Coordinates of C-alpha atoms in Angstrom, one line a residue:
M1 CA 0.1 0.5 0.0
S2 CA 1.7 3.4 -0.6
G3 CA -0.8 5.9 -0.1
Q4 CA -3.4 8.1 -0.7
F5 CA -4.7 9.4 -4.2
P6 CA -4.5 12.5 -4.4
T7 CA -8.2 14.9 -3.2
S8 CA -6.8 17.5 -5.1
P9 CA -7.8 19.1 -7.7
V10 CA -11.2 16.8 -8.0
A11 CA -12.3 14.8 -10.3
K12 CA -15.3 16.9 -13.7
S13 CA -16.6 13.0 -14.0
A14 CA -15.8 10.3 -12.5
S15 CA -17.2 6.2 -13.5
I16 CA -17.7 3.5 -11.8
G17 CA -18.7 -0.2 -13.0
S18 CA -18.6 -3.6 -10.9
A19 CA -16.4 -6.6 -13.1
Q20 CA -18.0 -9.5 -12.6
N21 CA -16.8 -13.2 -14.3
T22 CA -19.5 -14.8 -15.8
I23 CA -19.5 -18.3 -17.4
V24 CA -22.8 -18.8 -19.9
S25 CA -22.5 -21.8 -22.2
V26 CA -26.2 -21.9 -24.6
T27 CA -27.5 -25.6 -25.8
T28 CA -27.7 -25.7 -29.4
S29 CA -31.9 -26.3 -27.8
G30 CA -31.0 -22.4 -27.0
R31 CA -30.8 -23.4 -23.0
V32 CA -28.8 -20.9 -21.5
Q33 CA -26.8 -22.6 -17.4
A34 CA -24.9 -19.8 -16.2
R35 CA -22.0 -19.4 -13.1
Q36 CA -19.9 -16.8 -11.5
I37 CA -16.6 -17.1 -10.5
D38 CA -16.6 -15.2 -7.5
G39 CA -14.1 -11.1 -7.1
Q40 CA -16.6 -9.0 -8.6
K41 CA -14.1 -5.5 -8.2
F42 CA -15.6 -2.2 -9.0
T43 CA -13.5 0.0 -11.7
I44 CA -12.8 3.6 -11.8
T45 CA -12.7 6.4 -13.9
L46 CA -11.3 9.6 -13.4
D47 CA -11.0 12.6 -15.8
Y48 CA -10.1 15.9 -15.5
A49 CA -10.6 19.5 -16.7
P50 CA -7.6 21.0 -18.6
M51 CA -5.0 22.0 -15.0
S52 CA -2.1 24.1 -15.3
R53 CA 0.9 22.0 -14.1
S54 CA 1.5 22.7 -10.8
S55 CA -1.5 22.0 -10.0
F56 CA -0.7 18.0 -11.8
A57 CA 2.4 17.4 -10.3
P58 CA 1.4 15.8 -7.2
I59 CA -1.2 13.8 -9.6
T60 CA 1.2 12.0 -11.8
A61 CA 4.4 11.9 -9.6
F62 CA 2.2 10.0 -7.3
I63 CA 1.4 7.4 -10.1
M64 CA 5.6 7.6 -11.1
K65 CA 5.6 5.9 -7.4
Q66 CA 3.3 3.2 -8.5
R67 CA 5.2 1.7 -10.5
A68 CA 2.7 0.5 -12.7
K69 CA 0.6 -1.4 -12.2
L70 CA 2.6 -2.7 -9.3
N71 CA 1.1 -1.2 -6.0
T72 CA -2.1 -0.4 -4.2
F73 CA -2.9 2.7 -2.6
T74 CA -6.4 4.5 -1.8
V75 CA -8.9 6.8 -3.3
I76 CA -12.5 8.3 -2.5
P77 CA -14.0 9.0 -5.9
P78 CA -16.0 12.4 -5.0
I79 CA -20.0 12.6 -4.6
V80 CA -20.2 9.1 -4.6
S81 CA -17.9 8.6 -1.9
N82 CA -20.5 9.3 0.8
A83 CA -23.9 7.8 1.4
Q84 CA -27.4 9.6 0.1
G85 CA -29.0 8.1 3.8
V86 CA -29.5 9.6 6.7
A87 CA -26.2 7.8 8.9
S88 CA -24.6 9.4 11.0
G89 CA -22.2 8.0 13.9
T90 CA -21.0 5.2 14.1
I91 CA -22.9 1.8 12.8
S92 CA -21.8 -2.1 14.0
V93 CA -22.7 -5.5 13.4
D94 CA -24.5 -7.7 15.4
G95 CA -23.9 -10.5 15.3
A96 CA -20.7 -12.4 13.0
I97 CA -21.2 -12.6 9.1
S98 CA -19.8 -15.1 8.0
A99 CA -18.4 -14.6 4.2
G100 CA -20.9 -15.0 0.9
A101 CA -23.4 -13.5 2.5
T102 CA -25.2 -10.7 1.6
T103 CA -27.0 -9.8 4.1
C104 CA -26.3 -9.2 7.7
T105 CA -28.0 -7.5 10.8
I106 CA -26.0 -3.6 11.9
D107 CA -26.9 -1.5 15.2
G108 CA -26.6 1.1 16.9
M109 CA -28.1 3.2 14.6
A110 CA -31.1 5.7 16.0
T111 CA -33.8 4.7 16.3
S112 CA -37.9 4.1 14.2
T113 CA -35.7 5.7 10.8
S114 CA -36.2 5.3 7.0
D115 CA -33.6 5.5 4.9
I116 CA -30.4 4.9 7.5
L117 CA -28.2 4.1 3.7
K118 CA -29.9 3.8 0.6
A119 CA -30.0 1.1 -2.3
G120 CA -27.4 2.3 -4.2
D121 CA -25.1 3.1 -1.4
Y122 CA -21.3 2.0 -1.3
F123 CA -20.0 1.0 1.9
R124 CA -17.4 -1.4 3.0
F125 CA -16.3 -2.5 6.8
T126 CA -13.5 -1.5 8.8
S127 CA -11.7 -4.9 9.3
Q128 CA -11.5 -5.7 5.1
D129 CA -10.6 -3.2 2.9
K130 CA -13.4 -4.1 -0.1
V131 CA -15.6 -1.8 -0.8
Y132 CA -19.4 -3.4 -1.1
M133 CA -23.1 -1.5 -1.8
A134 CA -26.5 -1.1 -0.2
V135 CA -28.4 -2.9 -1.9
A136 CA -31.7 -2.1 -0.7
D137 CA -32.6 0.6 1.8
L138 CA -31.6 0.5 5.7
D139 CA -34.0 1.2 8.2
S140 CA -33.7 0.4 11.4
D141 CA -35.8 0.0 14.8
G142 CA -37.8 1.3 18.1
S143 CA -33.7 -0.9 18.6
G144 CA -31.9 1.3 16.7
E145 CA -31.2 -1.8 14.7
G146 CA -32.2 -3.1 10.9
T147 CA -30.8 -5.6 7.4
L148 CA -28.6 -4.5 5.7
T149 CA -28.7 -6.0 2.2
F150 CA -25.5 -6.2 -0.4
E151 CA -23.6 -6.8 -2.8
P152 CA -21.5 -8.8 -3.8
P153 CA -21.3 -11.1 -1.5
L154 CA -19.3 -11.5 1.0
R155 CA -15.8 -12.0 0.9
S156 CA -14.3 -12.7 4.5
D157 CA -15.4 -13.0 7.6
V158 CA -16.7 -10.1 9.9
A159 CA -17.2 -10.8 13.3
N160 CA -19.6 -8.5 16.2
D161 CA -19.1 -5.2 16.8
V162 CA -17.2 -4.1 13.2
A163 CA -17.2 -0.4 12.1
L164 CA -18.8 0.5 9.0
I165 CA -17.8 3.5 7.2
Y166 CA -20.1 4.4 4.9
D167 CA -18.8 7.8 4.0
N168 CA -15.8 8.5 2.5
V169 CA -15.8 5.4 1.5
D170 CA -12.4 4.7 0.5
F171 CA -11.8 2.1 -2.3
T172 CA -8.5 0.0 -2.7
V173 CA -6.9 0.1 -5.9
R174 CA -4.1 -0.5 -8.3
L175 CA -3.4 1.4 -11.9
S176 CA -5.6 -1.0 -14.6
N177 CA -2.7 -0.2 -17.4
D178 CA 1.2 -0.2 -16.9
I179 CA 1.4 2.9 -20.1
Q180 CA 0.1 6.5 -17.2
E181 CA 0.5 9.6 -20.7
Y182 CA -1.2 13.0 -20.0
S183 CA -1.6 15.4 -23.0
I184 CA -0.8 19.1 -23.0
V185 CA -3.5 21.6 -24.7
T186 CA -4.2 25.3 -25.0
N187 CA -2.1 27.5 -23.3
D188 CA -0.2 24.5 -21.5
L189 CA -2.9 23.3 -19.6
Y190 CA -2.4 19.7 -18.5
K191 CA -5.2 17.3 -19.7
Y192 CA -5.1 13.5 -17.8
Q193 CA -8.0 10.4 -17.7
I194 CA -7.2 7.6 -15.2
D195 CA -8.5 3.7 -14.7
L196 CA -8.0 2.0 -11.6
I197 CA -9.7 -1.6 -11.0
E198 CA -10.0 -2.3 -7.0
N199 CA -7.1 -4.4 -5.5
L200 CA -9.1 -7.8 -3.3

């Protein structure tokens, strides 16, 4: 791990994708068989508006230190890294969760509250680097508990009372390509786009 990707300047746009290996076979009769292979990864593309050399220098220096796809680092994508819901404070797992699960009980939330997390919110457990997405709204009951439904399936076990990171969610990534290049455009401004893939 070699640090966090610079947060300034902020990318003008970010694209986030989900890469999941699926094997599909179709028989001559038209019957379809599909199987999914473990190892879902998020992909991130950051596109920057033309910037000055002094603004670009910390970015290109950081990328140079990664030695192409050799090293991993963290990145906090703009906008989507914060939850849409009303979650606040420390919310955590209520009971250990086993690898492969797609639901868990969460406690420590405000009582009887809707939309603690919203479907589409990213989060991760403090005990692991993998990022997950809530695929249903998380509401709390009168005890401040609720069921969180997420994808992809849990990659490794999570112990009881592990907290969730739901704001400023940092993705652990590496560069997608060995060749990194930028262009110098009108008025000596630097134009840059970077492709990243989550590291498992």
